[in-house]
Amino acid sequence: MTPPLSRLPDDPRVALLVIDMQYDFMPGGALAVAEGDALVPIINRLGAQFRNVVLAQDWHPRDHVSFASSHAGRAPFDNITLPYGTQTLWPDHCVQGSHGAQLHAGLDIPHAQLTLRKGCNAGIDSYSAFVEADRATRTGLAGYLSERGIDSVYVVGLALDFCVAWTALDARSAGFNTWVIADACKAIDLNGSLDQAWKDMALAGVTRIDSAALTS
Ligand code: VGL
Ligand code: ZN
C-alpha cells in the first residue's frame, strides 16, 4: 500500500517533522553528519509550505548512557548491551544547554509550533521523536499530533539512518501516513545503516519522496 500524495503540505491534517538540525550534527560538530548544513535552505523552503511544523531536538544530560565517555574502556561507535537492548555509543553530543545542542541559527521556520526535546532520560537513548529506545517510554508527540487532528507527517533532517528513520518508523506504528523527503536528509552511514534504514522504512510503509514532488 503506497499512499498517494493525498495530503499536501498546507493541509491542516499534515505536519512537517524537522529532526535534530543542531550544531553537533553539522560539519565541525561533535557527531558531524557530512553536509548536514546543506539542508538548512532546503528545509527552510519546505517549512514555509507547511502549516504545522514540529522541531525535534536531541537533548541529553551530560552523563547520558549513549555517551562512550559514560562507560570505562569504551570508545565512540562501539556497541554495548543495555537492559533495553543494543546501544551504539556516541561521542558526547547535544548536551543540554550547550552550543552543540542548539538548533542551527540559519533555520528559519518561525511558525513552528512545538520544539520536542528527546533523549532527556540519562539511562535511555531516544533516536525516535515518538518512543524512547526502551521501546516503551513515550515522548507525547503522537498524542500532541492526534489531539490536533494531524494524521500525516513528512520527516526531514538528521540523521537519516538514525533519528529520521526511527521517527518515521514510529510514526507509521502510531498510524500516521508517513513520508521521508530524501533530499532533505543526510546520513551517518555506520556499517550499512543507511541501506538498512531504507529497507526497514519501505517494509513499514514509509514513502520515500524528493522535495521536488512537493514544489508545484
Ligand atoms: C542521532 C545518534 C545519536 C541523530 C542522535 O540525530 O540521528 N544519532 N543521537
Ligand atoms: Zn543523541
PDB file of C-alpha atoms and ligand atoms in Angstrom:
ATOM      1  CA  MET A   1       0.000   0.000   0.000  1.00  0.00           C
ATOM      2  CA  THR A   2       1.650   3.172  -1.208  1.00  0.00           C
ATOM      3  CA  PRO A   3      -0.344   6.208  -0.217  1.00  0.00           C
ATOM      4  CA  PRO A   4      -0.557   8.810  -2.981  1.00  0.00           C
ATOM      5  CA  LEU A   5       0.239  12.440  -2.277  1.00  0.00           C
ATOM      6  CA  SER A   6      -3.189  12.657  -0.709  1.00  0.00           C
ATOM      7  CA  ARG A   7      -2.099  15.110   1.934  1.00  0.00           C
ATOM      8  CA  LEU A   8      -0.486  18.291   0.691  1.00  0.00           C
ATOM      9  CA  PRO A   9       1.817  20.350   2.920  1.00  0.00           C
ATOM     10  CA  ASP A  10      -0.700  23.103   3.642  1.00  0.00           C
ATOM     11  CA  ASP A  11      -3.367  20.608   4.728  1.00  0.00           C
ATOM     12  CA  PRO A  12      -4.136  21.189   8.433  1.00  0.00           C
ATOM     13  CA  ARG A  13      -4.001  17.406   8.971  1.00  0.00           C
ATOM     14  CA  VAL A  14      -0.311  17.342   7.970  1.00  0.00           C
ATOM     15  CA  ALA A  15       2.854  18.188   9.922  1.00  0.00           C
ATOM     16  CA  LEU A  16       6.487  18.536   8.912  1.00  0.00           C
ATOM     17  CA  LEU A  17       8.807  16.942  11.485  1.00  0.00           C
ATOM     18  CA  VAL A  18      12.262  18.557  11.372  1.00  0.00           C
ATOM     19  CA  ILE A  19      14.702  16.235  13.136  1.00  0.00           C
ATOM     20  CA  ASP A  20      17.808  17.309  15.077  1.00  0.00           C
ATOM     21  CA  MET A  21      19.091  20.227  12.976  1.00  0.00           C
ATOM     22  CA  GLN A  22      21.629  21.031  15.710  1.00  0.00           C
ATOM     23  CA  TYR A  23      25.232  22.221  15.632  1.00  0.00           C
ATOM     24  CA  ASP A  24      26.652  18.939  16.963  1.00  0.00           C
ATOM     25  CA  PHE A  25      25.329  17.186  13.830  1.00  0.00           C
ATOM     26  CA  MET A  26      26.751  19.844  11.480  1.00  0.00           C
ATOM     27  CA  PRO A  27      30.270  19.813   9.976  1.00  0.00           C
ATOM     28  CA  GLY A  28      32.639  20.704  12.837  1.00  0.00           C
ATOM     29  CA  GLY A  29      30.229  19.368  15.459  1.00  0.00           C
ATOM     30  CA  ALA A  30      30.792  16.553  17.963  1.00  0.00           C
ATOM     31  CA  LEU A  31      28.866  13.999  15.867  1.00  0.00           C
ATOM     32  CA  ALA A  32      29.118  15.630  12.480  1.00  0.00           C
ATOM     33  CA  VAL A  33      26.978  14.439   9.584  1.00  0.00           C
ATOM     34  CA  ALA A  34      28.592  15.238   6.227  1.00  0.00           C
ATOM     35  CA  GLU A  35      26.852  18.162   4.501  1.00  0.00           C
ATOM     36  CA  GLY A  36      24.288  18.480   7.289  1.00  0.00           C
ATOM     37  CA  ASP A  37      24.409  22.248   6.939  1.00  0.00           C
ATOM     38  CA  ALA A  38      23.440  21.989   3.255  1.00  0.00           C
ATOM     39  CA  LEU A  39      19.959  21.016   4.443  1.00  0.00           C
ATOM     40  CA  VAL A  40      19.228  24.363   6.076  1.00  0.00           C
ATOM     41  CA  PRO A  41      17.993  26.191   2.946  1.00  0.00           C
ATOM     42  CA  ILE A  42      16.135  23.102   1.688  1.00  0.00           C
ATOM     43  CA  ILE A  43      14.312  22.672   4.999  1.00  0.00           C
ATOM     44  CA  ASN A  44      13.574  26.404   5.231  1.00  0.00           C
ATOM     45  CA  ARG A  45      11.894  26.241   1.814  1.00  0.00           C
ATOM     46  CA  LEU A  46       9.899  23.175   2.849  1.00  0.00           C
ATOM     47  CA  GLY A  47       8.976  24.670   6.211  1.00  0.00           C
ATOM     48  CA  ALA A  48       7.340  27.624   4.512  1.00  0.00           C
ATOM     49  CA  GLN A  49       4.965  25.245   2.686  1.00  0.00           C
ATOM     50  CA  PHE A  50       3.645  23.550   5.831  1.00  0.00           C
ATOM     51  CA  ARG A  51       1.029  24.898   8.179  1.00  0.00           C
ATOM     52  CA  ASN A  52       2.190  22.625  11.017  1.00  0.00           C
ATOM     53  CA  VAL A  53       5.873  22.199  11.862  1.00  0.00           C
ATOM     54  CA  VAL A  54       7.478  20.381  14.799  1.00  0.00           C
ATOM     55  CA  LEU A  55      11.192  20.741  15.535  1.00  0.00           C
ATOM     56  CA  ALA A  56      12.889  17.825  17.319  1.00  0.00           C
ATOM     57  CA  GLN A  57      15.980  18.492  19.432  1.00  0.00           C
ATOM     58  CA  ASP A  58      18.329  15.809  20.796  1.00  0.00           C
ATOM     59  CA  TRP A  59      18.795  16.949  24.417  1.00  0.00           C
ATOM     60  CA  HIS A  60      20.979  14.777  26.632  1.00  0.00           C
ATOM     61  CA  PRO A  61      22.129  15.150  30.256  1.00  0.00           C
ATOM     62  CA  ARG A  62      25.938  15.200  30.454  1.00  0.00           C
ATOM     63  CA  ASP A  63      26.187  11.670  31.880  1.00  0.00           C
ATOM     64  CA  HIS A  64      23.937  10.178  29.196  1.00  0.00           C
ATOM     65  CA  VAL A  65      24.059   6.393  28.711  1.00  0.00           C
ATOM     66  CA  SER A  66      24.641   6.785  24.937  1.00  0.00           C
ATOM     67  CA  PHE A  67      27.963   8.592  25.501  1.00  0.00           C
ATOM     68  CA  ALA A  68      31.091   6.410  25.238  1.00  0.00           C
ATOM     69  CA  SER A  69      32.534   8.628  27.985  1.00  0.00           C
ATOM     70  CA  SER A  70      29.943   7.181  30.403  1.00  0.00           C
ATOM     71  CA  HIS A  71      31.445   3.673  30.011  1.00  0.00           C
ATOM     72  CA  ALA A  72      35.014   2.924  31.140  1.00  0.00           C
ATOM     73  CA  GLY A  73      37.106   1.382  28.381  1.00  0.00           C
ATOM     74  CA  ARG A  74      34.589   2.054  25.613  1.00  0.00           C
ATOM     75  CA  ALA A  75      35.029   4.148  22.502  1.00  0.00           C
ATOM     76  CA  PRO A  76      32.563   6.006  20.287  1.00  0.00           C
ATOM     77  CA  PHE A  77      30.772   3.734  17.771  1.00  0.00           C
ATOM     78  CA  ASP A  78      31.224   0.620  19.963  1.00  0.00           C
ATOM     79  CA  ASN A  79      28.037  -1.345  20.615  1.00  0.00           C
ATOM     80  CA  ILE A  80      27.111  -2.336  24.161  1.00  0.00           C
ATOM     81  CA  THR A  81      24.215  -4.239  25.677  1.00  0.00           C
ATOM     82  CA  LEU A  82      21.878  -2.316  27.954  1.00  0.00           C
ATOM     83  CA  PRO A  83      18.761  -3.598  29.753  1.00  0.00           C
ATOM     84  CA  TYR A  84      16.680  -2.469  26.754  1.00  0.00           C
ATOM     85  CA  GLY A  85      18.955  -3.948  24.087  1.00  0.00           C
ATOM     86  CA  THR A  86      21.928  -2.996  21.913  1.00  0.00           C
ATOM     87  CA  GLN A  87      23.102   0.583  22.178  1.00  0.00           C
ATOM     88  CA  THR A  88      25.630   2.256  19.875  1.00  0.00           C
ATOM     89  CA  LEU A  89      27.925   4.563  21.813  1.00  0.00           C
ATOM     90  CA  TRP A  90      28.490   8.095  20.548  1.00  0.00           C
ATOM     91  CA  PRO A  91      30.833  10.963  21.252  1.00  0.00           C
ATOM     92  CA  ASP A  92      29.361  13.351  23.833  1.00  0.00           C
ATOM     93  CA  HIS A  93      26.822  15.400  21.855  1.00  0.00           C
ATOM     94  CA  CYS A  94      23.792  17.635  22.282  1.00  0.00           C
ATOM     95  CA  VAL A  95      24.398  18.158  25.988  1.00  0.00           C
ATOM     96  CA  GLN A  96      21.520  20.131  27.478  1.00  0.00           C
ATOM     97  CA  GLY A  97      22.260  23.864  27.322  1.00  0.00           C
ATOM     98  CA  SER A  98      25.453  23.539  25.256  1.00  0.00           C
ATOM     99  CA  HIS A  99      26.122  25.336  21.978  1.00  0.00           C
ATOM    100  CA  GLY A 100      26.210  21.994  20.150  1.00  0.00           C
ATOM    101  CA  ALA A 101      22.672  21.272  21.294  1.00  0.00           C
ATOM    102  CA  GLN A 102      21.295  24.484  19.814  1.00  0.00           C
ATOM    103  CA  LEU A 103      19.290  24.361  16.603  1.00  0.00           C
ATOM    104  CA  HIS A 104      21.201  25.825  13.632  1.00  0.00           C
ATOM    105  CA  ALA A 105      20.650  29.586  13.705  1.00  0.00           C
ATOM    106  CA  GLY A 106      20.011  29.572   9.960  1.00  0.00           C
ATOM    107  CA  LEU A 107      16.834  27.545  10.428  1.00  0.00           C
ATOM    108  CA  ASP A 108      14.092  29.984   9.597  1.00  0.00           C
ATOM    109  CA  ILE A 109      10.712  28.441  10.370  1.00  0.00           C
ATOM    110  CA  PRO A 110       9.207  30.981  12.764  1.00  0.00           C
ATOM    111  CA  HIS A 111       5.739  29.423  12.556  1.00  0.00           C
ATOM    112  CA  ALA A 112       6.940  26.082  14.009  1.00  0.00           C
ATOM    113  CA  GLN A 113       4.657  25.459  16.977  1.00  0.00           C
ATOM    114  CA  LEU A 114       6.471  22.819  19.009  1.00  0.00           C
ATOM    115  CA  THR A 115      10.091  22.059  19.857  1.00  0.00           C
ATOM    116  CA  LEU A 116      10.178  18.494  21.137  1.00  0.00           C
ATOM    117  CA  ARG A 117      13.240  17.607  23.209  1.00  0.00           C
ATOM    118  CA  LYS A 118      14.181  13.936  23.389  1.00  0.00           C
ATOM    119  CA  GLY A 119      16.886  11.787  24.950  1.00  0.00           C
ATOM    120  CA  CYS A 120      16.485  13.623  28.248  1.00  0.00           C
ATOM    121  CA  ASN A 121      16.461  10.462  30.395  1.00  0.00           C
ATOM    122  CA  ALA A 122      20.038   9.708  31.491  1.00  0.00           C
ATOM    123  CA  GLY A 123      19.555   5.944  31.173  1.00  0.00           C
ATOM    124  CA  ILE A 124      17.621   5.719  27.882  1.00  0.00           C
ATOM    125  CA  ASP A 125      18.554   6.933  24.399  1.00  0.00           C
ATOM    126  CA  SER A 126      15.886   8.218  22.026  1.00  0.00           C
ATOM    127  CA  TYR A 127      16.545   8.345  18.288  1.00  0.00           C
ATOM    128  CA  SER A 128      12.809   8.489  17.735  1.00  0.00           C
ATOM    129  CA  ALA A 129      10.783  11.607  18.452  1.00  0.00           C
ATOM    130  CA  PHE A 130       7.880   9.324  19.453  1.00  0.00           C
ATOM    131  CA  VAL A 131       9.197   6.476  21.649  1.00  0.00           C
ATOM    132  CA  GLU A 132      12.487   6.140  23.545  1.00  0.00           C
ATOM    133  CA  ALA A 133      14.978   3.319  22.932  1.00  0.00           C
ATOM    134  CA  ASP A 134      13.446   1.134  25.656  1.00  0.00           C
ATOM    135  CA  ARG A 135      10.545   0.982  23.160  1.00  0.00           C
ATOM    136  CA  ALA A 136       8.149   1.817  25.981  1.00  0.00           C
ATOM    137  CA  THR A 137       8.666   5.387  27.230  1.00  0.00           C
ATOM    138  CA  ARG A 138       6.661   7.777  25.068  1.00  0.00           C
ATOM    139  CA  THR A 139       7.574  11.389  24.366  1.00  0.00           C
ATOM    140  CA  GLY A 140       3.962  12.531  23.966  1.00  0.00           C
ATOM    141  CA  LEU A 141       4.372  13.509  20.310  1.00  0.00           C
ATOM    142  CA  ALA A 142       1.751  11.073  18.976  1.00  0.00           C
ATOM    143  CA  GLY A 143      -0.760  12.433  21.458  1.00  0.00           C
ATOM    144  CA  TYR A 144       0.083  16.021  20.574  1.00  0.00           C
ATOM    145  CA  LEU A 145      -0.349  15.401  16.854  1.00  0.00           C
ATOM    146  CA  SER A 146      -3.527  13.345  17.290  1.00  0.00           C
ATOM    147  CA  GLU A 147      -5.127  15.922  19.574  1.00  0.00           C
ATOM    148  CA  ARG A 148      -4.537  18.482  16.864  1.00  0.00           C
ATOM    149  CA  GLY A 149      -6.212  16.350  14.204  1.00  0.00           C
ATOM    150  CA  ILE A 150      -2.947  15.581  12.389  1.00  0.00           C
ATOM    151  CA  ASP A 151      -2.889  12.175  10.666  1.00  0.00           C
ATOM    152  CA  SER A 152       0.081  12.546   8.313  1.00  0.00           C
ATOM    153  CA  VAL A 153       3.732  13.517   8.714  1.00  0.00           C
ATOM    154  CA  TYR A 154       6.645  14.359   6.459  1.00  0.00           C
ATOM    155  CA  VAL A 155      10.039  13.761   8.087  1.00  0.00           C
ATOM    156  CA  VAL A 156      13.304  15.583   7.261  1.00  0.00           C
ATOM    157  CA  GLY A 157      16.653  16.352   8.925  1.00  0.00           C
ATOM    158  CA  LEU A 158      19.436  14.411  10.665  1.00  0.00           C
ATOM    159  CA  ALA A 159      20.448  11.733  10.681  1.00  0.00           C
ATOM    160  CA  LEU A 160      18.543   9.805   8.025  1.00  0.00           C
ATOM    161  CA  ASP A 161      19.682   6.363   9.237  1.00  0.00           C
ATOM    162  CA  PHE A 162      19.116   7.036  12.949  1.00  0.00           C
ATOM    163  CA  CYS A 163      16.767   9.705  14.241  1.00  0.00           C
ATOM    164  CA  VAL A 164      14.894  10.311  10.967  1.00  0.00           C
ATOM    165  CA  ALA A 165      14.360   6.583  10.281  1.00  0.00           C
ATOM    166  CA  TRP A 166      13.336   5.708  13.842  1.00  0.00           C
ATOM    167  CA  THR A 167      10.939   8.664  13.916  1.00  0.00           C
ATOM    168  CA  ALA A 168       9.391   7.660  10.577  1.00  0.00           C
ATOM    169  CA  LEU A 169       9.031   4.007  11.652  1.00  0.00           C
ATOM    170  CA  ASP A 170       7.358   5.001  14.910  1.00  0.00           C
ATOM    171  CA  ALA A 171       5.089   7.440  13.082  1.00  0.00           C
ATOM    172  CA  ARG A 172       3.894   4.512  10.950  1.00  0.00           C
ATOM    173  CA  SER A 173       3.458   2.320  14.047  1.00  0.00           C
ATOM    174  CA  ALA A 174       1.318   5.043  15.582  1.00  0.00           C
ATOM    175  CA  GLY A 175      -0.865   5.076  12.462  1.00  0.00           C
ATOM    176  CA  PHE A 176       0.313   8.251  10.726  1.00  0.00           C
ATOM    177  CA  ASN A 177       0.685   8.391   6.935  1.00  0.00           C
ATOM    178  CA  THR A 178       4.433   8.928   6.706  1.00  0.00           C
ATOM    179  CA  TRP A 179       6.750  10.347   4.039  1.00  0.00           C
ATOM    180  CA  VAL A 180      10.508  10.858   4.244  1.00  0.00           C
ATOM    181  CA  ILE A 181      11.837  13.581   1.944  1.00  0.00           C
ATOM    182  CA  ALA A 182      15.139  12.006   0.893  1.00  0.00           C
ATOM    183  CA  ASP A 183      16.966  15.086  -0.360  1.00  0.00           C
ATOM    184  CA  ALA A 184      16.104  16.921   2.880  1.00  0.00           C
ATOM    185  CA  CYS A 185      18.067  14.360   4.958  1.00  0.00           C
ATOM    186  CA  LYS A 186      21.727  13.328   5.363  1.00  0.00           C
ATOM    187  CA  ALA A 187      23.030  10.056   6.842  1.00  0.00           C
ATOM    188  CA  ILE A 188      25.793   8.938   9.200  1.00  0.00           C
ATOM    189  CA  ASP A 189      26.005   5.535   7.387  1.00  0.00           C
ATOM    190  CA  LEU A 190      27.618   3.300  10.015  1.00  0.00           C
ATOM    191  CA  ASN A 191      28.119  -0.364   8.943  1.00  0.00           C
ATOM    192  CA  GLY A 192      25.417  -0.300   6.276  1.00  0.00           C
ATOM    193  CA  SER A 193      22.915   1.570   8.427  1.00  0.00           C
ATOM    194  CA  LEU A 194      21.690   3.718   5.527  1.00  0.00           C
ATOM    195  CA  ASP A 195      20.658   0.797   3.265  1.00  0.00           C
ATOM    196  CA  GLN A 196      19.103  -0.960   6.229  1.00  0.00           C
ATOM    197  CA  ALA A 197      17.107   2.135   7.170  1.00  0.00           C
ATOM    198  CA  TRP A 198      15.591   2.475   3.682  1.00  0.00           C
ATOM    199  CA  LYS A 199      14.713  -1.245   3.691  1.00  0.00           C
ATOM    200  CA  ASP A 200      13.091  -1.060   7.120  1.00  0.00           C
ATOM    201  CA  MET A 201      11.132   2.038   6.157  1.00  0.00           C
ATOM    202  CA  ALA A 202       9.903   0.574   2.856  1.00  0.00           C
ATOM    203  CA  LEU A 203       8.740  -2.567   4.639  1.00  0.00           C
ATOM    204  CA  ALA A 204       6.860  -0.491   7.214  1.00  0.00           C
ATOM    205  CA  GLY A 205       5.038   1.543   4.583  1.00  0.00           C
ATOM    206  CA  VAL A 206       7.019   4.762   4.836  1.00  0.00           C
ATOM    207  CA  THR A 207       7.015   6.509   1.455  1.00  0.00           C
ATOM    208  CA  ARG A 208      10.236   7.984   0.088  1.00  0.00           C
ATOM    209  CA  ILE A 209       9.883  11.147  -1.959  1.00  0.00           C
ATOM    210  CA  ASP A 210      12.044  14.068  -3.058  1.00  0.00           C
ATOM    211  CA  SER A 211      11.289  17.675  -2.244  1.00  0.00           C
ATOM    212  CA  ALA A 212      10.621  18.335  -5.948  1.00  0.00           C
ATOM    213  CA  ALA A 213       7.428  16.286  -5.569  1.00  0.00           C
ATOM    214  CA  LEU A 214       6.104  18.974  -3.209  1.00  0.00           C
ATOM    215  CA  THR A 215       7.043  22.044  -5.202  1.00  0.00           C
ATOM    216  CA  SER A 216       4.198  22.871  -7.502  1.00  0.00           C
TER     217      SER A 216
HETATM  218  C1  VGL B   1      21.340  10.950  16.454  1.00  0.00           C
HETATM  219  C2  VGL B   1      22.959   9.472  17.127  1.00  0.00           C
HETATM  220  C3  VGL B   1      22.827   9.902  18.430  1.00  0.00           C
HETATM  221  C4  VGL B   1      20.533  11.517  15.328  1.00  0.00           C
HETATM  222  C5  VGL B   1      21.185  11.377  17.759  1.00  0.00           C
HETATM  223  O1  VGL B   1      20.045  12.667  15.436  1.00  0.00           O
HETATM  224  O2  VGL B   1      20.380  10.818  14.305  1.00  0.00           O
HETATM  225  N1  VGL B   1      22.218   9.991  16.149  1.00  0.00           N
HETATM  226  N2  VGL B   1      21.942  10.848  18.732  1.00  0.00           N
HETATM  227 ZN    ZN B   2      21.821  11.630  20.711  1.00  0.00          ZN
END
